[in-house]
mmCIF file of C-alpha atoms in Angstrom:
data_model
loop_
_atom_site.group_PDB
_atom_site.id
_atom_site.type_symbol
_atom_site.label_atom_id
_atom_site.label_comp_id
_atom_site.label_asym_id
_atom_site.label_seq_id
_atom_site.Cartn_x
_atom_site.Cartn_y
_atom_site.Cartn_z
ATOM 1 C CA MET A 26 -4.743 19.285 47.263
ATOM 2 C CA ALA A 27 -1.037 19.185 48.149
ATOM 3 C CA ASP A 28 0.736 15.080 48.273
ATOM 4 C CA SER A 29 1.113 14.555 51.874
ATOM 5 C CA GLY A 30 3.321 11.998 50.807
ATOM 6 C CA THR A 31 6.349 14.850 50.605
ATOM 7 C CA PRO A 32 8.508 15.246 52.595
ATOM 8 C CA PRO A 33 8.712 19.001 54.446
ATOM 9 C CA PRO A 34 11.652 21.377 54.341
ATOM 10 C CA ALA A 35 15.214 21.351 56.571
ATOM 11 C CA SER A 36 14.933 23.324 58.648
ATOM 12 C CA PRO A 37 18.408 25.813 58.608
ATOM 13 C CA PRO A 38 21.394 25.208 60.429
ATOM 14 C CA PRO A 39 22.153 26.744 63.212
ATOM 15 C CA ALA A 40 24.065 29.940 63.348
ATOM 16 C CA PRO A 41 28.005 28.901 64.773
ATOM 17 C CA GLN A 42 28.214 31.157 68.466
ATOM 18 C CA ALA A 43 30.448 33.500 69.013
ATOM 19 C CA PRO A 44 33.969 32.745 72.060
ATOM 20 C CA ASN A 45 33.308 33.820 75.587
ATOM 21 C CA THR A 46 36.095 36.139 75.566
ATOM 22 C CA PRO A 47 38.218 36.996 78.575
ATOM 23 C CA SER A 48 37.107 40.075 80.909
ATOM 24 C CA LEU A 49 40.140 42.875 81.603
ATOM 25 C CA ARG A 50 40.079 41.615 85.490
ATOM 26 C CA ASP A 51 40.334 37.771 83.758
ATOM 27 C CA ASP A 52 43.420 38.841 82.102
ATOM 28 C CA MET A 53 45.172 40.882 84.772
ATOM 29 C CA ILE A 54 45.180 37.614 87.168
ATOM 30 C CA ASN A 55 46.446 34.923 84.349
ATOM 31 C CA THR A 56 49.135 37.417 83.879
ATOM 32 C CA VAL A 57 50.278 38.071 87.009
ATOM 33 C CA MET A 58 49.268 35.552 90.037
ATOM 34 C CA PRO A 59 48.646 32.563 86.572
ATOM 35 C CA GLN A 60 47.887 30.478 90.538
ATOM 36 C CA ALA A 61 44.740 31.963 91.027
ATOM 37 C CA ALA A 62 43.022 31.215 88.151
ATOM 38 C CA ASP A 63 39.895 29.195 88.832
ATOM 39 C CA ALA A 64 36.162 28.350 87.122
ATOM 40 C CA ASP A 65 34.914 29.343 90.330
ATOM 41 C CA PRO A 66 34.752 32.510 91.517
ATOM 42 C CA ALA A 67 34.236 31.859 95.680
ATOM 43 C CA ARG A 68 37.710 29.549 95.227
ATOM 44 C CA GLN A 69 39.097 32.646 92.147
ATOM 45 C CA ARG A 70 38.234 35.309 94.793
ATOM 46 C CA ARG A 71 40.343 33.287 98.261
ATOM 47 C CA LYS A 72 43.142 32.067 95.457
ATOM 48 C CA ILE A 73 43.807 35.579 95.297
ATOM 49 C CA ARG A 74 43.116 35.929 98.468
ATOM 50 C CA ILE A 75 45.689 34.569 99.962
ATOM 51 C CA THR A 76 48.003 35.119 97.223
ATOM 52 C CA VAL A 77 47.783 39.006 98.598
ATOM 53 C CA ALA A 78 48.835 37.412 101.756
ATOM 54 C CA TRP A 79 51.937 36.082 100.833
ATOM 55 C CA VAL A 80 53.104 38.557 98.527
ATOM 56 C CA VAL A 81 52.530 42.045 101.046
ATOM 57 C CA VAL A 82 54.127 39.223 104.170
ATOM 58 C CA SER A 83 57.257 37.464 102.518
ATOM 59 C CA SER A 84 57.896 41.672 100.835
ATOM 60 C CA LEU A 85 57.749 42.161 104.633
ATOM 61 C CA VAL A 86 60.153 39.960 105.862
ATOM 62 C CA LEU A 87 62.389 41.096 102.635
ATOM 63 C CA PHE A 88 61.893 44.836 103.828
ATOM 64 C CA LEU A 89 62.787 43.360 107.871
ATOM 65 C CA LEU A 90 66.000 41.178 106.897
ATOM 66 C CA THR A 91 67.500 43.799 104.448
ATOM 67 C CA LYS A 92 67.269 46.699 107.018
ATOM 68 C CA GLY A 93 68.381 44.311 109.392
ATOM 69 C CA THR A 94 71.550 43.686 107.402
ATOM 70 C CA ASP A 95 72.321 47.528 106.334
ATOM 71 C CA TRP A 96 71.687 48.098 109.880
ATOM 72 C CA LEU A 97 74.150 44.936 111.582
ATOM 73 C CA THR A 98 77.071 46.130 108.812
ATOM 74 C CA SER A 99 76.131 49.513 109.341
ATOM 75 C CA GLU A 100 77.705 48.873 113.070
ATOM 76 C CA HIS A 101 80.195 47.105 112.506
ATOM 77 C CA ASP A 102 81.272 49.554 110.114
ATOM 78 C CA ALA A 103 81.318 51.906 112.413
ATOM 79 C CA ARG A 104 82.885 50.305 115.989
ATOM 80 C CA VAL A 105 85.553 49.416 112.785
ATOM 81 C CA SER A 106 85.577 52.684 112.168
ATOM 82 C CA SER A 107 85.480 54.171 115.997
ATOM 83 C CA LYS A 108 88.017 51.757 116.310
ATOM 84 C CA ALA A 109 90.254 52.732 113.344
ATOM 85 C CA ASP A 110 90.116 56.703 114.380
ATOM 86 C CA ASP A 111 90.779 55.746 118.565
ATOM 87 C CA LYS A 112 94.084 54.386 116.955
ATOM 88 C CA VAL A 113 95.462 57.364 114.226
ATOM 89 C CA ASP A 114 94.027 60.206 118.117
ATOM 90 C CA ARG A 115 96.700 57.852 119.648
ATOM 91 C CA GLU A 116 99.088 56.994 118.009
ATOM 92 C CA GLY A 117 100.984 60.780 117.642
ATOM 93 C CA PRO A 118 101.396 62.391 121.066
ATOM 94 C CA ALA A 119 98.441 63.434 124.179
ATOM 95 C CA PHE A 120 100.127 66.631 122.761
ATOM 96 C CA SER A 121 101.938 69.594 121.660
ATOM 97 C CA ALA A 122 104.036 72.366 123.956
ATOM 98 C CA ASN A 123 104.824 75.511 123.158
ATOM 99 C CA VAL A 124 108.135 76.929 125.435
ATOM 100 C CA ARG A 125 108.761 79.613 125.723
ATOM 101 C CA GLN A 126 111.168 81.990 128.533
ATOM 102 C CA ASP A 127 109.829 84.727 130.207
ATOM 103 C CA THR A 128 112.579 86.805 130.695
ATOM 104 C CA ARG A 129 110.363 90.113 130.003
ATOM 105 C CA GLU A 130 111.295 92.410 134.213
ATOM 106 C CA PRO A 131 113.365 90.331 135.223
ATOM 107 C CA GLU A 132 113.739 90.667 139.843
ATOM 108 C CA ALA A 133 117.449 89.807 139.788
ATOM 109 C CA THR A 134 120.203 89.725 137.165
ATOM 110 C CA LEU A 135 123.754 86.995 138.339
ATOM 111 C CA PHE A 136 127.055 88.178 137.043
ATOM 112 C CA ASP A 137 129.082 85.708 136.529
ATOM 113 C CA ALA A 138 132.646 88.000 137.817
ATOM 114 C CA PRO A 139 132.125 90.259 140.353
ATOM 115 C CA PHE A 140 132.698 94.610 139.207
ATOM 116 C CA SER A 141 135.777 96.899 139.088
ATOM 117 C CA ALA A 142 135.980 99.525 140.349
ATOM 118 C CA ARG A 143 134.854 101.389 138.042
ATOM 119 C CA ASP A 144 132.857 99.409 137.106
ATOM 120 C CA LYS A 145 130.869 100.691 140.824
ATOM 121 C CA ALA A 146 131.569 104.118 139.889
ATOM 122 C CA ARG A 147 129.976 104.065 137.296
ATOM 123 C CA ILE A 148 126.157 102.924 139.291
ATOM 124 C CA VAL A 149 126.909 102.704 142.048
ATOM 125 C CA GLY A 150 124.640 106.150 143.613
ATOM 126 C CA THR A 151 121.510 107.911 144.935
ATOM 127 C CA SER A 152 120.880 110.018 142.372
ATOM 128 C CA GLY A 153 117.284 109.830 143.110
ATOM 129 C CA VAL A 154 116.680 108.509 139.847
ATOM 130 C CA ALA A 155 116.071 105.537 138.321
ATOM 131 C CA GLN A 156 119.026 104.515 136.595
ATOM 132 C CA ASP A 157 118.491 101.932 133.451
ATOM 133 C CA LEU A 158 121.460 99.308 133.518
ATOM 134 C CA THR A 159 119.798 97.383 130.449
ATOM 135 C CA ALA A 160 123.324 98.281 128.333
ATOM 136 C CA PHE A 161 125.660 97.746 131.569
ATOM 137 C CA THR A 162 124.067 94.355 132.021
ATOM 138 C CA LYS A 163 124.386 93.273 128.673
ATOM 139 C CA ALA A 164 127.884 94.641 128.697
ATOM 140 C CA HIS A 165 129.403 92.481 132.001
ATOM 141 C CA HIS A 166 126.835 89.058 130.320
ATOM 142 C CA GLY A 167 124.352 89.100 133.121
ATOM 143 C CA ARG A 168 121.554 86.798 133.243
ATOM 144 C CA GLY A 169 117.594 87.557 134.134
ATOM 145 C CA VAL A 170 116.456 85.868 137.438
ATOM 146 C CA PHE A 171 113.772 86.342 140.446
ATOM 147 C CA TYR A 172 113.597 85.628 143.877
ATOM 148 C CA SER A 173 109.531 86.518 144.524
ATOM 149 C CA ASP A 174 108.704 83.498 144.690
ATOM 150 C CA VAL A 175 111.672 82.457 146.562
ATOM 151 C CA TRP A 176 111.987 83.974 148.492
ATOM 152 C CA LYS A 177 108.737 83.741 150.882
ATOM 153 C CA SER A 178 108.574 82.049 153.624
ATOM 154 C CA ALA A 179 105.843 80.006 152.854
ATOM 155 C CA MET A 180 107.352 79.044 150.037
ATOM 156 C CA GLY A 181 109.926 77.274 152.811
ATOM 157 C CA VAL A 182 113.515 77.213 150.300
ATOM 158 C CA ASP A 183 116.098 77.511 152.986
ATOM 159 C CA TRP A 184 118.414 79.968 150.064
ATOM 160 C CA TRP A 185 117.955 82.705 149.277
ATOM 161 C CA GLY A 186 118.507 81.997 145.617
ATOM 162 C CA TYR A 187 117.327 82.723 142.670
ATOM 163 C CA SER A 188 114.321 80.931 139.335
ATOM 164 C CA GLU A 189 114.327 81.245 136.002
ATOM 165 C CA ALA A 190 110.901 80.376 134.825
ATOM 166 C CA TRP A 191 109.341 79.223 131.265
ATOM 167 C CA PHE A 192 105.529 79.868 129.713
ATOM 168 C CA VAL A 193 104.670 76.577 128.739
ATOM 169 C CA ASP A 194 101.195 76.547 126.993
ATOM 170 C CA LEU A 195 99.637 72.150 126.269
ATOM 171 C CA ILE A 196 97.462 72.080 123.717
ATOM 172 C CA SER A 197 95.917 68.349 122.197
ATOM 173 C CA ASP A 198 93.540 67.989 119.170
ATOM 174 C CA ARG A 199 92.818 64.204 120.686
ATOM 175 C CA LYS A 200 88.894 63.853 120.731
ATOM 176 C CA ALA A 201 89.750 61.983 123.959
ATOM 177 C CA SER A 202 89.852 63.526 126.965
ATOM 178 C CA LEU A 203 93.471 62.671 129.476
ATOM 179 C CA VAL A 204 94.025 64.375 132.273
ATOM 180 C CA VAL A 205 98.058 65.475 133.562
ATOM 181 C CA ASN A 206 99.159 64.078 136.704
ATOM 182 C CA GLY A 207 102.091 64.904 137.454
ATOM 183 C CA LEU A 208 105.765 66.582 136.177
ATOM 184 C CA ARG A 209 109.119 66.239 137.361
ATOM 185 C CA MET A 210 112.902 67.158 136.030
ATOM 186 C CA LYS A 211 114.722 64.138 134.396
ATOM 187 C CA GLY A 212 117.995 63.949 133.296
ATOM 188 C CA LEU A 213 119.508 66.565 135.989
ATOM 189 C CA ARG A 214 123.037 67.574 135.910
ATOM 190 C CA CYS A 215 125.071 70.363 138.950
ATOM 191 C CA THR A 216 127.789 71.497 139.535
ATOM 192 C CA PRO A 217 128.442 74.687 141.690
ATOM 193 C CA ALA A 218 127.428 78.595 140.339
ATOM 194 C CA LYS A 219 129.246 80.772 138.678
ATOM 195 C CA ALA A 220 127.626 83.969 139.340
ATOM 196 C CA THR A 221 129.510 85.985 141.909
ATOM 197 C CA THR A 222 127.657 88.951 141.821
ATOM 198 C CA ALA A 223 123.720 89.776 141.910
ATOM 199 C CA ILE A 224 121.269 93.155 141.114
ATOM 200 C CA ILE A 225 118.590 93.150 142.902
ATOM 201 C CA ARG A 226 115.978 95.970 141.505
ATOM 202 C CA VAL A 227 113.009 96.386 144.537
ATOM 203 C CA GLY A 228 110.556 98.337 145.445
ATOM 204 C CA GLU A 229 109.035 97.678 143.003
ATOM 205 C CA GLY A 230 106.677 94.626 143.629
ATOM 206 C CA GLY A 231 106.738 91.278 142.407
ATOM 207 C CA ALA A 232 104.711 90.351 140.292
ATOM 208 C CA ASP A 233 102.974 87.166 141.654
ATOM 209 C CA TYR A 234 102.170 84.418 138.876
ATOM 210 C CA ASP A 235 100.137 81.684 138.550
ATOM 211 C CA GLY A 236 102.082 78.710 138.197
ATOM 212 C CA LEU A 237 105.078 76.261 140.386
ATOM 213 C CA LEU A 238 108.361 75.609 140.661
ATOM 214 C CA PHE A 239 110.441 72.884 141.503
ATOM 215 C CA ASP A 240 113.372 73.497 144.371
ATOM 216 C CA VAL A 241 116.636 71.029 143.371
ATOM 217 C CA THR A 242 117.818 71.019 146.266
ATOM 218 C CA ARG A 243 114.832 68.883 147.861
ATOM 219 C CA SER A 244 112.479 68.032 144.663
ATOM 220 C CA THR A 245 113.422 67.924 141.817
ATOM 221 C CA ASP A 246 108.972 65.274 140.814
ATOM 222 C CA THR A 247 107.264 68.362 143.029
ATOM 223 C CA PRO A 248 106.491 71.450 142.291
ATOM 224 C CA LEU A 249 105.569 73.432 144.966
ATOM 225 C CA ILE A 250 102.274 75.615 143.497
ATOM 226 C CA THR A 251 103.405 79.597 142.956
ATOM 227 C CA GLY A 252 100.434 82.317 142.926
ATOM 228 C CA GLY A 253 99.048 85.468 145.189
ATOM 229 C CA PRO A 254 98.062 86.285 148.236
ATOM 230 C CA GLU A 255 94.989 84.365 147.301
ATOM 231 C CA GLU A 256 96.381 81.947 147.081
ATOM 232 C CA GLU A 257 95.735 79.337 149.149
ATOM 233 C CA HIS A 258 98.189 75.835 148.560
ATOM 234 C CA TYR A 259 100.024 78.588 148.316
ATOM 235 C CA GLY A 260 103.902 76.360 148.334
ATOM 236 C CA GLU A 261 102.188 72.986 149.083
ATOM 237 C CA PRO A 262 102.488 69.802 145.976
ATOM 238 C CA PHE A 263 101.245 71.497 142.395
ATOM 239 C CA PHE A 264 99.063 68.693 141.336
ATOM 240 C CA THR A 265 98.091 67.301 144.638
ATOM 241 C CA HIS A 266 95.482 70.200 144.487
ATOM 242 C CA ARG A 267 95.781 71.104 140.901
ATOM 243 C CA LYS A 268 95.381 68.408 137.422
ATOM 244 C CA ILE A 269 94.795 69.709 133.909
ATOM 245 C CA ASP A 270 92.569 69.026 131.954
ATOM 246 C CA LEU A 271 92.949 68.217 127.909
ATOM 247 C CA GLY A 272 91.785 67.021 124.601
ATOM 248 C CA ASN A 273 88.389 66.816 123.907
ATOM 249 C CA GLY A 274 88.142 69.501 122.992
ATOM 250 C CA ALA A 275 89.914 71.988 126.135
ATOM 251 C CA THR A 276 91.365 74.901 126.797
ATOM 252 C CA PRO A 277 94.624 74.593 126.191
ATOM 253 C CA GLY A 278 96.521 74.217 129.552
ATOM 254 C CA GLY A 279 98.808 77.256 130.155
ATOM 255 C CA LEU A 280 101.764 77.176 132.739
ATOM 256 C CA ARG A 281 104.753 79.060 134.783
ATOM 257 C CA ILE A 282 107.383 76.553 135.891
ATOM 258 C CA GLN A 283 110.122 78.309 137.855
ATOM 259 C CA VAL A 284 113.084 76.099 138.460
ATOM 260 C CA THR A 285 115.186 77.013 141.708
ATOM 261 C CA SER A 286 118.401 75.292 142.460
ATOM 262 C CA GLY A 287 120.370 78.005 145.224
ATOM 263 C CA THR A 288 124.049 77.195 144.709
ATOM 264 C CA GLN A 289 124.016 75.140 142.198
ATOM 265 C CA ASP A 290 123.698 75.466 137.998
ATOM 266 C CA CYS A 291 121.861 73.404 136.847
ATOM 267 C CA THR A 292 121.017 71.387 132.978
ATOM 268 C CA TRP A 293 118.241 69.316 132.887
ATOM 269 C CA LYS A 294 117.071 67.049 129.601
ATOM 270 C CA ALA A 295 112.790 67.648 130.492
ATOM 271 C CA PHE A 296 110.209 68.164 131.881
ATOM 272 C CA GLU A 297 108.457 64.640 131.776
ATOM 273 C CA VAL A 298 104.574 64.652 131.994
ATOM 274 C CA SER A 299 102.858 62.274 132.913
ATOM 275 C CA TYR A 300 98.836 61.468 132.327
ATOM 276 C CA VAL A 301 96.288 59.403 132.538
ATOM 277 C CA ASP A 302 93.787 58.703 129.170
ATOM 278 C CA ALA A 303 90.767 55.982 128.709
ATOM 279 C CA LYS A 304 94.281 53.103 128.101
ATOM 280 C CA GLY A 305 95.680 53.791 131.867
ATOM 281 C CA THR A 306 99.306 55.953 132.133
ATOM 282 C CA HIS A 307 101.612 57.504 130.184
ATOM 283 C CA THR A 308 104.230 59.872 129.698
ATOM 284 C CA GLN A 309 105.377 62.313 127.313
ATOM 285 C CA ASP A 310 108.412 64.495 127.224
ATOM 286 C CA ILE A 311 108.025 68.732 126.938
ATOM 287 C CA THR A 312 111.640 70.069 125.937
ATOM 288 C CA ALA A 313 113.276 73.362 124.796
ATOM 289 C CA ASN A 314 112.373 73.687 121.666
ATOM 290 C CA GLY A 315 114.243 70.302 121.464
ATOM 291 C CA LYS A 316 116.578 71.335 123.117
ATOM 292 C CA GLY A 317 116.905 70.627 127.433
ATOM 293 C CA PHE A 318 117.151 74.043 129.736
ATOM 294 C CA SER A 319 119.647 75.122 132.601
ATOM 295 C CA VAL A 320 119.265 77.265 135.806
ATOM 296 C CA HIS A 321 121.553 79.502 136.800
ATOM 297 C CA GLY A 322 122.771 79.797 141.346
ATOM 298 C CA ILE A 323 123.829 81.852 142.691
ATOM 299 C CA ALA A 324 127.919 81.328 144.764
ATOM 300 C CA GLU A 325 128.049 80.420 148.315
ATOM 301 C CA ARG A 326 129.527 82.884 149.222
ATOM 302 C CA PRO A 327 128.624 85.663 146.606
ATOM 303 C CA ARG A 328 131.303 88.459 146.046
ATOM 304 C CA GLN A 329 129.101 90.762 146.010
ATOM 305 C CA VAL A 330 125.694 92.507 145.665
ATOM 306 C CA TYR A 331 123.930 95.658 144.506
ATOM 307 C CA GLU A 332 119.800 96.439 145.504
ATOM 308 C CA HIS A 333 118.780 98.726 142.625
ATOM 309 C CA THR A 334 115.571 100.509 143.259
ATOM 310 C CA VAL A 335 113.914 104.097 142.176
ATOM 311 C CA MET A 336 116.968 106.372 143.981
ATOM 312 C CA GLY A 337 119.501 104.641 142.308
ATOM 313 C CA VAL A 338 122.243 101.794 143.095
ATOM 314 C CA GLU A 339 123.787 100.544 146.348
ATOM 315 C CA GLU A 340 126.277 98.134 147.574
ATOM 316 C CA CYS A 341 125.485 95.922 150.238
ATOM 317 C CA ALA A 342 126.726 93.396 151.642
ATOM 318 C CA PRO A 343 126.639 89.161 151.472
ATOM 319 C CA ARG A 344 125.728 87.642 154.400
ATOM 320 C CA ASP A 345 124.951 83.472 155.167
ATOM 321 C CA ARG A 346 122.421 81.612 152.706
ATOM 322 C CA GLY A 347 122.449 84.165 150.515
ATOM 323 C CA ARG A 348 121.144 86.489 152.509
ATOM 324 C CA TYR A 349 122.978 90.912 152.274
ATOM 325 C CA THR A 350 122.755 93.963 154.008
ATOM 326 C CA CYS A 351 122.505 97.575 152.788
ATOM 327 C CA PRO A 352 123.332 100.436 155.033
ATOM 328 C CA SER A 353 120.009 102.208 153.513
ATOM 329 C CA PHE A 354 118.115 98.106 154.304
ATOM 330 C CA PRO A 355 119.861 97.218 157.392
ATOM 331 C CA GLU A 356 116.939 94.731 158.284
ATOM 332 C CA ALA A 357 117.009 93.246 154.626
#
């Protein structure tokens, strides 16, 4: 029988517990948003929602601020660039002008000196065959001129003089639009005409050209409308009924400009063009490739007048105001 006074054996100590290993979710919370860490799951979820909402709102506000700044900057840059482009667009000439004198098939030829009896014997005659007077004209320094528009009664020219003509092409590479609304002769000077003799080509019909004509005996700043018989405003001020659009991709403006000076020889420095754009009214000169222009009239009392037809050349008698009478056509 065991001794009841012997103490029972001691119990072994409890085994140590393994430390709690945080979950992946806890690691992400502690790393990404430590401010949301909390031992209480409910509070932790609330903190996570608040943090996420704050991040989303902050990101949206930052995005809008960035885009707004970019827009304001780009808008400012666009305005600055537009102003710079507009300044560059207006720095040079508004247009360029290609000018060439119309020397195609003149309707008459003027000579300073009358022909001698020998010269007349060479050209006068009605052989029934049209003569080629090119060599004769060149040898006698003839100047080709026109008369169709000048002699039409609707043009209102008092003197049967002659005109000279220029083709002018206006070209503008400006982005902005502009409108040509006026044209005048600048720096006009005149002296009595030297030409005393004219050979007039008839019977072939004068060509009708759309364009304008200056009669310097009446005005140097009001060109008149020319053109064919269908032209409604023939002989009226050109810019009362017409305008020329240039710039902004507009088709180049083409003109045929005639000038008649009656019994005077005239020179002028340039045609001065007036035009309107968004900034107001301006002027620009057109020259003959850097030089001035000249036109020749007929003497107040011509010495000789000849008609050149398909039948030959006939000498006529000069009359007042540039008119003449021919034996075959006494009504001329």
